[in-house]
Short mmCIF file of C-alpha atoms in Angstrom, two decimals:
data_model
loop_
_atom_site.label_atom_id
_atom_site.label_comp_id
_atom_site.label_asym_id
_atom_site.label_seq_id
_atom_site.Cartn_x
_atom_site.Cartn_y
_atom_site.Cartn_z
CA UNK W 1 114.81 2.99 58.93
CA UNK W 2 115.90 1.63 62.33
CA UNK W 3 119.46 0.74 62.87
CA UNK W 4 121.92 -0.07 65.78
CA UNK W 5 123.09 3.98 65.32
CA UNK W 6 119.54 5.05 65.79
CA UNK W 7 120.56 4.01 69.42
CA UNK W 8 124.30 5.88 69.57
CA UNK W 9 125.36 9.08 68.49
CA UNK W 10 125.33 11.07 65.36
CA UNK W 11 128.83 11.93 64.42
CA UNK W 12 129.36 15.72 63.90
CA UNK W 13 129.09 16.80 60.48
CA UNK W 14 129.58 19.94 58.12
CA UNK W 15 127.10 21.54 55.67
CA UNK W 16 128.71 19.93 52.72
CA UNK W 17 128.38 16.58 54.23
CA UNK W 18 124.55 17.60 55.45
CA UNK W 19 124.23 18.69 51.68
CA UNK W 20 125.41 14.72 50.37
CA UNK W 21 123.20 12.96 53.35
CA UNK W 22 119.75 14.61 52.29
CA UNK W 23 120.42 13.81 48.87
CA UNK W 24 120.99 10.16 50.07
CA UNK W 25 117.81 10.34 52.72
CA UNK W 26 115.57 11.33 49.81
CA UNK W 27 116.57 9.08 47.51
CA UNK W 28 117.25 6.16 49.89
CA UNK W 29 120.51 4.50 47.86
CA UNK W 30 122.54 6.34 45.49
CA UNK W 31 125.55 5.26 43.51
CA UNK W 32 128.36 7.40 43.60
CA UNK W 33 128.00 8.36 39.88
CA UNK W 34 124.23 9.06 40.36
CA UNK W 35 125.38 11.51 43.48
CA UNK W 36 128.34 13.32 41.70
CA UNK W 37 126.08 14.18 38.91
CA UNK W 38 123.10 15.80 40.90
CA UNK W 39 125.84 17.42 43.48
CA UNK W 40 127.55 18.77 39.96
CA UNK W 41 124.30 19.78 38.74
CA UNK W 42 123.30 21.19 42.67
CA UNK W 43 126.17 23.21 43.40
CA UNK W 44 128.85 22.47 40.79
CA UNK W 45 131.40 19.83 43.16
CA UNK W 46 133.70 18.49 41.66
CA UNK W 47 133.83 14.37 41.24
CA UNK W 48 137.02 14.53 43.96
CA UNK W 49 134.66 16.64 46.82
CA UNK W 50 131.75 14.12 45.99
CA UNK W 51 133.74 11.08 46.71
CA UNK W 52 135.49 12.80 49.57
CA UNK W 53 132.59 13.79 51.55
CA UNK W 54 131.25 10.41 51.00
CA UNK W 55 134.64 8.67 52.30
CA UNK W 56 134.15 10.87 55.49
CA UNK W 57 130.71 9.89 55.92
CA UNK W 58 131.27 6.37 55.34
CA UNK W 59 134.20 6.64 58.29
CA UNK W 60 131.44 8.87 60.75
CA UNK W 61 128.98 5.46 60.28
CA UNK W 62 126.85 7.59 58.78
CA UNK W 63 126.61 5.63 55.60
CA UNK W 64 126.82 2.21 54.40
CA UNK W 65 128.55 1.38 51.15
CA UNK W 66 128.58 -1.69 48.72
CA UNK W 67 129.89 -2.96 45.70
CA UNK W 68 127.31 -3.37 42.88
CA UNK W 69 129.33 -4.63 39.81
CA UNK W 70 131.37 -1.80 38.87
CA UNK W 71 129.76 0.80 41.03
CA UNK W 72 129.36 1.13 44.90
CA UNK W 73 126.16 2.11 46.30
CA UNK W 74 125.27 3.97 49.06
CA UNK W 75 122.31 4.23 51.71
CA UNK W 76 121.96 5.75 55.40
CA UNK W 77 122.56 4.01 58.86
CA UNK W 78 120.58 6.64 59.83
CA UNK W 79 117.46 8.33 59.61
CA UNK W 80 117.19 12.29 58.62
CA UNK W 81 114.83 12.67 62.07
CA UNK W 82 117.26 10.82 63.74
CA UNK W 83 120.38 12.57 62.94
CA UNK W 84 118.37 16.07 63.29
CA UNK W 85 117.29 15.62 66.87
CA UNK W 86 120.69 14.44 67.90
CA UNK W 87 122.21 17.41 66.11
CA UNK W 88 120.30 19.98 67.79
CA UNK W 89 120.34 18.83 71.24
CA UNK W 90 124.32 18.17 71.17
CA UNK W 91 124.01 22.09 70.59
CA UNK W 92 121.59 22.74 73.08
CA UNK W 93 123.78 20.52 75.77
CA UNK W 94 126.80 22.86 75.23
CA UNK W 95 124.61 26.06 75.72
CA UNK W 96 124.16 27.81 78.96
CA UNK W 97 120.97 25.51 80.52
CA UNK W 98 119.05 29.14 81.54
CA UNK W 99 119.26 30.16 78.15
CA UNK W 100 117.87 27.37 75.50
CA UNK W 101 114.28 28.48 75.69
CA UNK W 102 115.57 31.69 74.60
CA UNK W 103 117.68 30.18 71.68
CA UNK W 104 114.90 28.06 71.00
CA UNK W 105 112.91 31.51 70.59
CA UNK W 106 114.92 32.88 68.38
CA UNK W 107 115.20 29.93 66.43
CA UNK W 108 111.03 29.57 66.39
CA UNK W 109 111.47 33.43 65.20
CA UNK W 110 113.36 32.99 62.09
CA UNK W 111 112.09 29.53 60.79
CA UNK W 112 109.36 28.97 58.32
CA UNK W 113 106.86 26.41 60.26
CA UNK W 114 103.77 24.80 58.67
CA UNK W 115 100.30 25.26 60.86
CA UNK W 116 100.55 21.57 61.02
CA UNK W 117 104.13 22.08 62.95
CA UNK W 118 103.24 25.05 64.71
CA UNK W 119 100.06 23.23 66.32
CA UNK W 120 102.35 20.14 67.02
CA UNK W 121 104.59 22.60 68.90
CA UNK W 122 102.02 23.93 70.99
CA UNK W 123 100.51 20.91 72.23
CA UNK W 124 104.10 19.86 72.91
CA UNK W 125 104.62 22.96 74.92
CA UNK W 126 101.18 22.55 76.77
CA UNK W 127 102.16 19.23 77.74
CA UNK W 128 105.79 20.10 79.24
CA UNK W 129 104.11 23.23 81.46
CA UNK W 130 102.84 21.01 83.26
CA UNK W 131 106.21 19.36 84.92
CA UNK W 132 108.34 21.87 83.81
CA UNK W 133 110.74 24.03 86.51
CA UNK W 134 109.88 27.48 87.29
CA UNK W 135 113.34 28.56 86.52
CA UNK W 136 116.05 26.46 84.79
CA UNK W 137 119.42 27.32 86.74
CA UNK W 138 122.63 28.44 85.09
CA UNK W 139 125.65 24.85 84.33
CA UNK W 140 128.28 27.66 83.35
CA UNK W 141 130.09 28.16 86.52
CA UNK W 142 129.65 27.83 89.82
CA UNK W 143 126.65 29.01 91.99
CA UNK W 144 128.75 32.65 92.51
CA UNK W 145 130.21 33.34 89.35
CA UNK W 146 126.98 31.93 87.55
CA UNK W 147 125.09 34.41 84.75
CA UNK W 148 122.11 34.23 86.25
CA UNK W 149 121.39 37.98 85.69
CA UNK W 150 123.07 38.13 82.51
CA UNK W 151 120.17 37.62 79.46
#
């Protein structure tokens, strides 16, 4: 789904909201009743949190809502990929520069990957080796104070 956000930022968002958006990217529009019964069914919310974290969603333009008769409907103004990426790197940009690959390694560490996404990821690393810096320096502080030796 392409949409004017795809270009812009995604709003910051909790795990309950993350929760109601990959409810609403799988199932690509969702009344509210159809959401506050698999959310109650999912982790036992009550009809007040559904409708809240959809309000707040709503006013992060991460959702679009309409009326349908009775009931209002709801769909993404962004996609799941889209809102991912932007997510992570927000994180990574607030990180100490020197120290992402690291994080990254960790991350790799702990995550269950398919082959598919594990071969995707080394061609992807193959590719940036070739232009990539031999050393990343440290954005903390300046040049004296940095944390260059600090791992």
């Amino acid at each position: 789904m392409e949409d004017k956000m795809e270009s812009g930022k995604v709003s910051a968002i909790s795990g309950s909201e993350w929760e109601v958006m990959r409810v609403i990217w799988t199932l690509k529009n969702v009344t509210s009743h159809q959401l506050v019964e698999i959310m109650q069914q999912k982790r036992q919310w009550s009809v007040s949190t559904v409708k809240t974290l959809l309000s707040r969603l709503v006013a992060k333009k991460m959702l679009a809502t309409r009326k349908d008769g009775r009931q209002f409907v709801y769909q993404p103004l962004v996609t799941e990929m889209f809102a991912m990426s932007q997510t992570s790197l927000a994180l990574f940009q607030d990180m100490c520069a020197m120290k992402v690959g690291k994080a990254l390694l960790a991350d790799i560490k702990e995550l269950t990957l398919s082959k598919n996404d594990i071969d995707d990821l080394m061609q992807m690393l193959q590719a940036k080796r070739k232009t990539a810096p031999s050393e990343i320096a440290c954005n903390c502080l300046p040049r004296e104070h940095c944390c260059e030796g600090e791992q």
